PDB file of C-alpha atoms in Angstrom:
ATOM      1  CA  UNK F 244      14.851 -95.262-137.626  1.00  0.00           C
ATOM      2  CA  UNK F 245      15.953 -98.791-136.452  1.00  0.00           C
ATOM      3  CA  UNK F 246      15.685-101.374-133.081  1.00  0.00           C
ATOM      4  CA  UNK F 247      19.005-101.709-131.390  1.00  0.00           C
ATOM      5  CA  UNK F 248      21.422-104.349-132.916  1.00  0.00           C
ATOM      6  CA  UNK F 249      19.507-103.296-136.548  1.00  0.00           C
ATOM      7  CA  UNK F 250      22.331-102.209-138.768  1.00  0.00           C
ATOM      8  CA  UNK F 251      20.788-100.419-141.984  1.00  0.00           C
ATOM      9  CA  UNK F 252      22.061 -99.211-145.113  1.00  0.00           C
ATOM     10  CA  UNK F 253      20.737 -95.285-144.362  1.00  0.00           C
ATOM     11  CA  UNK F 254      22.819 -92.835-143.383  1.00  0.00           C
ATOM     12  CA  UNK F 255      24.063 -91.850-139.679  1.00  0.00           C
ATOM     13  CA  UNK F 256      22.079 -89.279-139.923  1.00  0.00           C
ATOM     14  CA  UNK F 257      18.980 -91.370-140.049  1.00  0.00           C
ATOM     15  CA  UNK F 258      19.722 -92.828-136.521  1.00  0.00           C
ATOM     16  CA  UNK F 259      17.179 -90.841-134.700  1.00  0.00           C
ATOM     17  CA  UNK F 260      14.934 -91.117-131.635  1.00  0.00           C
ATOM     18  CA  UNK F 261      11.238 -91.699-131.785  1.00  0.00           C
ATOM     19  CA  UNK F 262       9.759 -88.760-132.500  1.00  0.00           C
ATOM     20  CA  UNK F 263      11.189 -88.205-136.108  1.00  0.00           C
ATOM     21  CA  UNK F 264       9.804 -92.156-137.127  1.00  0.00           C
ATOM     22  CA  UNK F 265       6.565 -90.954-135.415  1.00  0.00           C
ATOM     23  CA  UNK F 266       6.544 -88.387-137.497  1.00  0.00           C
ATOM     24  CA  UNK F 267       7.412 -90.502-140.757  1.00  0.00           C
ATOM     25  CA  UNK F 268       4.447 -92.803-139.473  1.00  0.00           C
ATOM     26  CA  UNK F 269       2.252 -90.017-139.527  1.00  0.00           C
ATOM     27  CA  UNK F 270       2.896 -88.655-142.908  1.00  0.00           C
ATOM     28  CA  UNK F 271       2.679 -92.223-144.313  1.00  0.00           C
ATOM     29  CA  UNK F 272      -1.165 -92.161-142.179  1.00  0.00           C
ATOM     30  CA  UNK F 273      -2.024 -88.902-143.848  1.00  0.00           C
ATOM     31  CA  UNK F 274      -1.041 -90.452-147.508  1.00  0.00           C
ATOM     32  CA  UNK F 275      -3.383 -92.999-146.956  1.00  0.00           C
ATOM     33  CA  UNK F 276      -6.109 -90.456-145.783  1.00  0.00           C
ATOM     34  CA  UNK F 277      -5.080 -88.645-148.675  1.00  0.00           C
ATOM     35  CA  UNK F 278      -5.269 -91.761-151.100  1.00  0.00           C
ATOM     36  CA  UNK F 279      -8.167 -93.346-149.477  1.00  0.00           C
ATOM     37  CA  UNK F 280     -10.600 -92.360-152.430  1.00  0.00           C
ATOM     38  CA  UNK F 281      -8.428 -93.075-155.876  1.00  0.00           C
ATOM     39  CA  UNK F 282     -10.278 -94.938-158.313  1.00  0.00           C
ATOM     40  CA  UNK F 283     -10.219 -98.707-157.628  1.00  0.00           C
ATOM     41  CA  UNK F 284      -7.104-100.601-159.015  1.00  0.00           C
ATOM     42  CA  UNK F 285      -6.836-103.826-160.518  1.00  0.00           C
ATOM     43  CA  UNK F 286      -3.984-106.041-159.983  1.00  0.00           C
ATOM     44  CA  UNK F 287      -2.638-107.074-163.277  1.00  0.00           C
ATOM     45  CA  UNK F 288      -0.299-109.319-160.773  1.00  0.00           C
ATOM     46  CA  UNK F 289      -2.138-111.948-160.278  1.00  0.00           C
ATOM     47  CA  UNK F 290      -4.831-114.215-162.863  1.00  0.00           C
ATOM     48  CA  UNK F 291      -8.317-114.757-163.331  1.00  0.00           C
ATOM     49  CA  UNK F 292      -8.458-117.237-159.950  1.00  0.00           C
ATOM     50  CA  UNK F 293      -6.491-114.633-157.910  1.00  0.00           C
ATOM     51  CA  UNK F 294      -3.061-116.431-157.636  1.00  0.00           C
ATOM     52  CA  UNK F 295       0.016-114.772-158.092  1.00  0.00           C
ATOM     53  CA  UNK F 296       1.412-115.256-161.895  1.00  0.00           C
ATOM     54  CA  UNK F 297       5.233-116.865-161.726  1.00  0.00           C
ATOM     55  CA  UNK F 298       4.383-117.927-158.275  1.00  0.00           C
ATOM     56  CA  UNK F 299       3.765-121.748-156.679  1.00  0.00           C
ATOM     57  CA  UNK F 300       2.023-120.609-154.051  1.00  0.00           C
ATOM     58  CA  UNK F 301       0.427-122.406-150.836  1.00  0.00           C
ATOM     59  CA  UNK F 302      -0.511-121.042-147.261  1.00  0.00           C
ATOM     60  CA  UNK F 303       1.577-122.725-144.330  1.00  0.00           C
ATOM     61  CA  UNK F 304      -0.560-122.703-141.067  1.00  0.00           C
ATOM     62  CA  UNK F 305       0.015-119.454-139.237  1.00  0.00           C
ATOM     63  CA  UNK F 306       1.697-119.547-135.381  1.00  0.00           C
ATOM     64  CA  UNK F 307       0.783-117.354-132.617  1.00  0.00           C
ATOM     65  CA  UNK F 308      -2.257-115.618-132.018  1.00  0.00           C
ATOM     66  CA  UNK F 309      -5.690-115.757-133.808  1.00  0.00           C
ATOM     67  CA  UNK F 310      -5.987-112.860-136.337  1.00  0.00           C
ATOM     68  CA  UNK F 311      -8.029-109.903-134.866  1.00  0.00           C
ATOM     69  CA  UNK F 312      -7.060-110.505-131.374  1.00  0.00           C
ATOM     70  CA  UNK F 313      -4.754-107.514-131.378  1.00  0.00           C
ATOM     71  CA  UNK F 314      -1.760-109.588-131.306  1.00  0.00           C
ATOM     72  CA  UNK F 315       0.961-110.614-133.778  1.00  0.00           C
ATOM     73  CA  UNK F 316       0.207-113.893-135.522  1.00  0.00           C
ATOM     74  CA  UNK F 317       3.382-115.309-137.761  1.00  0.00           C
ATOM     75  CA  UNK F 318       2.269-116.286-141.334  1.00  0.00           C
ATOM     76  CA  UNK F 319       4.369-118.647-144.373  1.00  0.00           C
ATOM     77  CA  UNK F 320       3.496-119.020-147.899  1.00  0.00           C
ATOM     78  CA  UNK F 321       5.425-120.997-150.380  1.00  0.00           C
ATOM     79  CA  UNK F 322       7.104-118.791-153.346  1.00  0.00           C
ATOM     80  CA  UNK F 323       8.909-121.038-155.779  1.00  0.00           C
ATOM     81  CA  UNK F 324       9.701-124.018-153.816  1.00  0.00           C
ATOM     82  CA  UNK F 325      10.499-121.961-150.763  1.00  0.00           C
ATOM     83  CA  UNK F 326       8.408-121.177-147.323  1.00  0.00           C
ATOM     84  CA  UNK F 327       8.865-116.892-146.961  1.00  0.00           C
ATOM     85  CA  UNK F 328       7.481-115.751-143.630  1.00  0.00           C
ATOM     86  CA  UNK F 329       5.995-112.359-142.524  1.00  0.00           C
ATOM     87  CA  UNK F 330       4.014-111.418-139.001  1.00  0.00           C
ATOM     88  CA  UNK F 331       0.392-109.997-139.115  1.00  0.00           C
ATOM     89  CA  UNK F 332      -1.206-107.866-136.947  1.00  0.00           C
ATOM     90  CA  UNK F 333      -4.747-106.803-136.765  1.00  0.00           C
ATOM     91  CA  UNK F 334      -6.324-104.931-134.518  1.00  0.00           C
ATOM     92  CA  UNK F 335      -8.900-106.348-131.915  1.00  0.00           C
ATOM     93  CA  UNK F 336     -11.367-103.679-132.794  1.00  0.00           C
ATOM     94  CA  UNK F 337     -10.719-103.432-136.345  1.00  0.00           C
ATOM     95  CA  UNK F 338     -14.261-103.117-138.069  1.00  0.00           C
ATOM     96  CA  UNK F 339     -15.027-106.488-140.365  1.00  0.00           C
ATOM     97  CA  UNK F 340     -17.778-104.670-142.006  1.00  0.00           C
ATOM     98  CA  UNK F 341     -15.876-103.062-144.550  1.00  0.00           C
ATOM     99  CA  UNK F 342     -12.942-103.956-146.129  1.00  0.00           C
ATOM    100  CA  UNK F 343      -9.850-102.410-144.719  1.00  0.00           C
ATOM    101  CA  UNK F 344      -6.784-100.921-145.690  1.00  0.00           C
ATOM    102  CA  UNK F 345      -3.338-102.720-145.483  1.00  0.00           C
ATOM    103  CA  UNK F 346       0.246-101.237-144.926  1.00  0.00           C
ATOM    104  CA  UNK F 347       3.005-103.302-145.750  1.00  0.00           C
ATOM    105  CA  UNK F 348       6.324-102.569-143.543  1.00  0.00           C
ATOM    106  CA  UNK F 349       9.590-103.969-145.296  1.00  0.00           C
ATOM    107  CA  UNK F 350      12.570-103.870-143.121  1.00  0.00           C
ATOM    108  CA  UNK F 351      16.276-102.360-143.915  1.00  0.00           C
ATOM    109  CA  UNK F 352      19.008-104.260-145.026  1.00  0.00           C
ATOM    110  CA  UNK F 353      20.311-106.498-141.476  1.00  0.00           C
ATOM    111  CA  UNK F 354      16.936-106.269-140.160  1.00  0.00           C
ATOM    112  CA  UNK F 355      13.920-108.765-139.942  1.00  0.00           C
ATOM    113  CA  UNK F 356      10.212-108.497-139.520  1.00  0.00           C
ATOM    114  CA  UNK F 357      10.411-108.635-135.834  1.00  0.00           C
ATOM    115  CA  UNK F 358      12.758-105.370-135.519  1.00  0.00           C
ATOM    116  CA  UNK F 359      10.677-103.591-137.644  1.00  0.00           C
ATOM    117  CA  UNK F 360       7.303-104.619-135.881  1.00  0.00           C
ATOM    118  CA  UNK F 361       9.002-103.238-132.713  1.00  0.00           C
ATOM    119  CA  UNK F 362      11.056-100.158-134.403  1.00  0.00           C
ATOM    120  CA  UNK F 363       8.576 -98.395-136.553  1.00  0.00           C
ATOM    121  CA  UNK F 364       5.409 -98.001-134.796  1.00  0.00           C
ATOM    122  CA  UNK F 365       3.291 -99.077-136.788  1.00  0.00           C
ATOM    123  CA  UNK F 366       0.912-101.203-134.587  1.00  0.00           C
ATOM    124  CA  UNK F 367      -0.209 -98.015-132.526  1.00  0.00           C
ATOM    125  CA  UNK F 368      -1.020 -96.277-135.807  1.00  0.00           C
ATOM    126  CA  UNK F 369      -2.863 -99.012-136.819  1.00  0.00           C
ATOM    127  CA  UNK F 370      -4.938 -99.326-133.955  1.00  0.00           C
ATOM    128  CA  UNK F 371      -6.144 -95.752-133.618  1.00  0.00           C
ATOM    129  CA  UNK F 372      -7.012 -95.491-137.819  1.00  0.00           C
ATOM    130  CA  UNK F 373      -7.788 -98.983-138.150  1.00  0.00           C
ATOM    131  CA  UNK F 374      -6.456-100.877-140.441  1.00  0.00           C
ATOM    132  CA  UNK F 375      -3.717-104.056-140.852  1.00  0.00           C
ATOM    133  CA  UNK F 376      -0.166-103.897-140.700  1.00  0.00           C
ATOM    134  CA  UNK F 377       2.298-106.436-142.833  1.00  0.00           C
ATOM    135  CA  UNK F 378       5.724-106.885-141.631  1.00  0.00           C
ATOM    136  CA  UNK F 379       7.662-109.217-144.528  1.00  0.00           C
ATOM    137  CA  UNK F 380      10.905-111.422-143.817  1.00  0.00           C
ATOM    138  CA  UNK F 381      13.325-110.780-146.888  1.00  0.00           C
ATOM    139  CA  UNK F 382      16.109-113.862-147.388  1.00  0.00           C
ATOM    140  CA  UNK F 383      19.231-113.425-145.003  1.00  0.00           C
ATOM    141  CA  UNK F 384      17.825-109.879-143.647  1.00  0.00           C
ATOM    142  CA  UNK F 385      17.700-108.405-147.204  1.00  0.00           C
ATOM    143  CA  UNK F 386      15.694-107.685-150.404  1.00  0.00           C
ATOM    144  CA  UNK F 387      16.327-108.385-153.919  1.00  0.00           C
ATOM    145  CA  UNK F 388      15.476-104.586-155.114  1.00  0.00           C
ATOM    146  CA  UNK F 389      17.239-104.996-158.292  1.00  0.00           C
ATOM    147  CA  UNK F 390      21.065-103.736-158.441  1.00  0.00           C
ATOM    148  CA  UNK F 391      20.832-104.031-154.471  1.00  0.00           C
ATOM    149  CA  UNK F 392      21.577-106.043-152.511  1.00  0.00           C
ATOM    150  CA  UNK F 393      23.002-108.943-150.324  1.00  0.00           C
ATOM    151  CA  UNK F 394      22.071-112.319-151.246  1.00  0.00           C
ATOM    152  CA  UNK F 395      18.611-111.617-151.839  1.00  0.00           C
ATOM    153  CA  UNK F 396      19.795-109.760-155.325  1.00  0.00           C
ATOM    154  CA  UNK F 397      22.988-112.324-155.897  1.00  0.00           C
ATOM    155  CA  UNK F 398      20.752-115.196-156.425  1.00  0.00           C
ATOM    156  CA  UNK F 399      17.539-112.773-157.722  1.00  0.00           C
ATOM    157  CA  UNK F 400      14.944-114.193-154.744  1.00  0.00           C
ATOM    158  CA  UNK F 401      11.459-113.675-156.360  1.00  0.00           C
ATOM    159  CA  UNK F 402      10.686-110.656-153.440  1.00  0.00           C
ATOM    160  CA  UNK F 403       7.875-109.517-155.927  1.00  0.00           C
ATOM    161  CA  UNK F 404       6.305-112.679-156.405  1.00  0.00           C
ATOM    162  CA  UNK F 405       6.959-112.898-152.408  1.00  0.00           C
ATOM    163  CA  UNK F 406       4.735-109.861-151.611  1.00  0.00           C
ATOM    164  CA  UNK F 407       1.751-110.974-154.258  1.00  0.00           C
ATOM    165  CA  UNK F 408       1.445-113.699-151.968  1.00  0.00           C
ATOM    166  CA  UNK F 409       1.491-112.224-148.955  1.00  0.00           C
ATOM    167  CA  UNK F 410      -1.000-109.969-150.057  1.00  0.00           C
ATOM    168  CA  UNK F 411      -3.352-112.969-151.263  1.00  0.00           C
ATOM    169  CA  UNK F 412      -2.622-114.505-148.019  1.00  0.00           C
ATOM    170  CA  UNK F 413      -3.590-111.521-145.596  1.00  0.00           C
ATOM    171  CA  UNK F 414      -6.900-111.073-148.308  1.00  0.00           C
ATOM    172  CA  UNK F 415      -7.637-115.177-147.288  1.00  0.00           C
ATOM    173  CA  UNK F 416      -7.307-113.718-143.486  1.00  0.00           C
ATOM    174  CA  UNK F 417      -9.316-110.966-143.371  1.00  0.00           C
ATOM    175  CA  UNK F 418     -10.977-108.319-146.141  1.00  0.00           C
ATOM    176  CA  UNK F 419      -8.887-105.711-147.288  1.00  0.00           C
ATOM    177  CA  UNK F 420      -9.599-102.823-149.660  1.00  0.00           C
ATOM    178  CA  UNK F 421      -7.357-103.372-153.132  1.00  0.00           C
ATOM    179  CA  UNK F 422      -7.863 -99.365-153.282  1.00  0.00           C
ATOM    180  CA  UNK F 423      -6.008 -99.020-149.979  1.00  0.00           C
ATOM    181  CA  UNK F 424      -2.987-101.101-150.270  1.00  0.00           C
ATOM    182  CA  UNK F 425       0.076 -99.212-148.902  1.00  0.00           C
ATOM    183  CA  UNK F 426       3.951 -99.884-148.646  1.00  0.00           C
ATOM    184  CA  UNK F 427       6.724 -98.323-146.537  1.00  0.00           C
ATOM    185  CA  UNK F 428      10.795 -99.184-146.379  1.00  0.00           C
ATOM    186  CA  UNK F 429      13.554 -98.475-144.833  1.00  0.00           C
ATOM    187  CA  UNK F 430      16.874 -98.139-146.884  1.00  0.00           C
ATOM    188  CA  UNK F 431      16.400-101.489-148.714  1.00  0.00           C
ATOM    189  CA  UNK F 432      13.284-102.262-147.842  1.00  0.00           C
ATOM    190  CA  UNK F 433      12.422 -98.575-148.942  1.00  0.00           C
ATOM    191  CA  UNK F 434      14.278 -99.872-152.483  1.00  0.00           C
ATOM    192  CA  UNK F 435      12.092-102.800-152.474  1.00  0.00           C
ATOM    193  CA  UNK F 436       8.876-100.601-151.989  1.00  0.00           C
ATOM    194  CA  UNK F 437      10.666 -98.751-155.001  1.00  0.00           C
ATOM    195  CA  UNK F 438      10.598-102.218-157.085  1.00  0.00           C
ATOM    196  CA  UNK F 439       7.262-102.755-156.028  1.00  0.00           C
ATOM    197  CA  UNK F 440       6.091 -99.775-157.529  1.00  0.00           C
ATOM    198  CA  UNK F 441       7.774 -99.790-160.411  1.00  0.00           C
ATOM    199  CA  UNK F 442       6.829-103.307-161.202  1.00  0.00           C
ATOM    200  CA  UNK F 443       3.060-104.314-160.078  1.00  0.00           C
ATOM    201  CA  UNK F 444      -0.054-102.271-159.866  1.00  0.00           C
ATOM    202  CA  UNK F 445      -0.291-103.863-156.122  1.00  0.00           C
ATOM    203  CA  UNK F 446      -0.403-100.765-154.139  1.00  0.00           C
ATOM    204  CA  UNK F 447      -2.005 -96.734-154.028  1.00  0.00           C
ATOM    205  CA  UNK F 448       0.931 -95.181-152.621  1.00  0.00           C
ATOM    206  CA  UNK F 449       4.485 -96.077-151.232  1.00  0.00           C
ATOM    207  CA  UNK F 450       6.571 -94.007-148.608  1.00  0.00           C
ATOM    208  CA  UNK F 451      10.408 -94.423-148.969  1.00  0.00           C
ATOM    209  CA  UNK F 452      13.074 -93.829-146.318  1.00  0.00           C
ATOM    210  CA  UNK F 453      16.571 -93.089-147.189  1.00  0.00           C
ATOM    211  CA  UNK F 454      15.745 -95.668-150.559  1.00  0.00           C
ATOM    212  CA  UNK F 455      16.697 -95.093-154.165  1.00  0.00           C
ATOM    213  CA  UNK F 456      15.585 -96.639-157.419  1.00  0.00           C
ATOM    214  CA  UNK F 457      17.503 -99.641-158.084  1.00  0.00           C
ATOM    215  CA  UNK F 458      16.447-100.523-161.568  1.00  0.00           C
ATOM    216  CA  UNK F 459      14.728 -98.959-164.809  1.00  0.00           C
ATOM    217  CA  UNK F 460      11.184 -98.387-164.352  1.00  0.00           C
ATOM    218  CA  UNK F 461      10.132 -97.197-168.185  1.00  0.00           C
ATOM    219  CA  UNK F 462       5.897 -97.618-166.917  1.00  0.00           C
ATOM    220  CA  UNK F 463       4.853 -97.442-163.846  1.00  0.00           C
ATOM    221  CA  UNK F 464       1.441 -97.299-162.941  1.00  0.00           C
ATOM    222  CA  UNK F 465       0.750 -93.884-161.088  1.00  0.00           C
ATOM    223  CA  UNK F 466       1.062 -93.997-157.855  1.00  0.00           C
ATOM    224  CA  UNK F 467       1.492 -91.648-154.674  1.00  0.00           C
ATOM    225  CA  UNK F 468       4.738 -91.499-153.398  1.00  0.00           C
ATOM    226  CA  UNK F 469       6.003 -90.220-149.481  1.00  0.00           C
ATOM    227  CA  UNK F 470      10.163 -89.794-149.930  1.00  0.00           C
ATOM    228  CA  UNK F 471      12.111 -88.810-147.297  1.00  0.00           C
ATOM    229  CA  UNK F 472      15.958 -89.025-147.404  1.00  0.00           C
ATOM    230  CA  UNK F 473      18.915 -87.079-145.707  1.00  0.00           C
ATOM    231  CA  UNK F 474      20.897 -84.851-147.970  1.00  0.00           C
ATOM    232  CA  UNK F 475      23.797 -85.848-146.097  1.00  0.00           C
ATOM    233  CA  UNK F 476      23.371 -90.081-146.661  1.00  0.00           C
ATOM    234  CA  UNK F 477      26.976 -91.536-147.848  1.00  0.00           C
ATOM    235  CA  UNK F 478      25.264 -94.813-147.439  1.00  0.00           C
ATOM    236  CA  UNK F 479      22.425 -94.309-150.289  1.00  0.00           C
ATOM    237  CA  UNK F 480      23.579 -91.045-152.032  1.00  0.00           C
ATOM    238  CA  UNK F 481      21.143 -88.616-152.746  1.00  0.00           C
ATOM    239  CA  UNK F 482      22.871 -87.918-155.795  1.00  0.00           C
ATOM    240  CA  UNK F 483      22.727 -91.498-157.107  1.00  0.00           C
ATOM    241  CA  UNK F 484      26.310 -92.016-156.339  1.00  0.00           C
ATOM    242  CA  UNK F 485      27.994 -95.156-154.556  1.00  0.00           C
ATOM    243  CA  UNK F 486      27.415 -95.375-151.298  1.00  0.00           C
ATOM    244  CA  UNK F 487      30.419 -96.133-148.847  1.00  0.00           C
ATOM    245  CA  UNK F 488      28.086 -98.507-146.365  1.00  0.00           C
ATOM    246  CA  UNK F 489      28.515-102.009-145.659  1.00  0.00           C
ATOM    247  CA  UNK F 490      25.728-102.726-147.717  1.00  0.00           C
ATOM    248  CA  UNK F 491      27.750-101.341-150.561  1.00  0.00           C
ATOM    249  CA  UNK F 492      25.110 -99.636-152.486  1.00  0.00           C
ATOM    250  CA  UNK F 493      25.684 -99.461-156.403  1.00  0.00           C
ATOM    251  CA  UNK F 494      25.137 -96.559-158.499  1.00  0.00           C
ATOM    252  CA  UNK F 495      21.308 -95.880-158.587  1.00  0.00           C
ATOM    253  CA  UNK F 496      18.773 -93.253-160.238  1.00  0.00           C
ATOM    254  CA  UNK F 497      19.142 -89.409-158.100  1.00  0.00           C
ATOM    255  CA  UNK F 498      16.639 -89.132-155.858  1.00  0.00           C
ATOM    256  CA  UNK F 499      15.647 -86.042-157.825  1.00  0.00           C
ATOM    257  CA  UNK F 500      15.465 -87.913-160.573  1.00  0.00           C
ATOM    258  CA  UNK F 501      13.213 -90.398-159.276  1.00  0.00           C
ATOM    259  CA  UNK F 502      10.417 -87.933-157.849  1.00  0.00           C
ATOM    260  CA  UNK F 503      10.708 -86.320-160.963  1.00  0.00           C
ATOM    261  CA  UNK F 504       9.975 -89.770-163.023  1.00  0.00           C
ATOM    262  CA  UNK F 505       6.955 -90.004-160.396  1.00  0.00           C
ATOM    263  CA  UNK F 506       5.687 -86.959-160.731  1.00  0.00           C
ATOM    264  CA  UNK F 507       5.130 -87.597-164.515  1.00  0.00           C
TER     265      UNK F 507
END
């Protein structure tokens, strides 16, 4: 599910050729077919203005290519006193008349924006359904999920506040649909769409990859929910044990468990 060199926190079994990710890209297109029409959601994450609570937040100017030219185009915002980075793409043909959806594509733990821009697919997808494609940097390769992990979660990096502004800053770019905002992760980015979920009201559906539940979630907003994990993981347990990976993965809420909690 990774670019060479991209060491992740998933299982061995999760090191597959292209055609199983194509096939996790696909499901994650038909959840947001399938989501496309839930009642619009308001985003309790930011105030009245539109900026994201707990958050100093500015736009740095963008490198690369101009939006909409069907080309990646890196993008900074400033997140309490520090410049977070993430790469855009929208399509060249992507229809400004109406406001589009956005998927946002979080990296595993050792990874970056730019392996998962060329590991996952996404950009293809995007171009045949139309609609705009997020890949976030997290701090040193990881995300701050809760219990998990690196340095992201040692020195609790505001990832949450991160991705409100990210999401204010695509918005700034080019219209999106606040019904149709979509996350997918792999390992701990799949924990951080976990967080994400449990936390904000940002986004209609997430689609988790060999992720767990890091942290109590006692009221999530509903939300529709894509989870796909190998029975076999030693790295993130289905069971909700340790994991035995170099990421180290704590104790963490069974799988089973967590659909469950969704579910209701």
């Amino acid at each position: 599910m990774f670019g060479r060199g991209d060491v992740q926190m998933g299982s061995p079994s999760h090191r597959v050729v292209a055609p199983r990710r194509r096939l996790a890209v696909g499901l994650l297109v038909l959840t947001i077919g399938m989501t496309s029409c839930t009642a619009a959601r308001h985003d309790t994450s930011t105030d009245s203005s539109g900026a994201p609570i707990d958050a100093t937040t500015s736009t740095v100017p963008g490198t690369g290519a101009t939006p909409g030219t069907g080309e990646h185009v890196e993008r900074s915002v400033r997140v309490d006193g520090s410049t977070r980075t993430y790469r855009l793409f929208v399509p060249a043909d992507l229809d400004r008349s109406t406001p589009a959806p956005v998927v946002v594509v979080m990296h595993g733990g050792f990874g970056s924006a730019r392996q998962a821009e060329l590991a996952y697919g996404f950009d293809d997808v995007a171009e045949a359904n139309g609609f705009v494609v997020a890949y976030p940097d997290g701090v040193r390769r990881a995300w701050n999920a809760g219990d998990c992990c690196g340095e992201a979660a040692r020195v609790d990096v505001d990832d949450v506040g991160f991705i409100r502004a990210m999401i204010d800053d695509i918005a700034s770019i080019v219209p999106i649909d606040p019904r149709r905002r979509y996350t997918a992760g792999m390992s701990n980015g799949a924990m951080m769409a976990e967080r994400l979920a449990c936390d904000t009201d940002l986004f209609a559906a997430y689609a988790s990859v060999a992720g767990a539940l890091m942290e109590p979630c006692p009221s999530p907003h509903p939300i529709s929910v894509l989870h796909i994990h190998g029975l076999a993981d030693t790295h993130v347990p289905f069971d909700g044990s340790p994991g035995n990976g170099v990421g180290h993965v704590a104790r963490h809420t069974p799988v089973e468990e967590t659909i469950a909690m969704w579910r209701r």
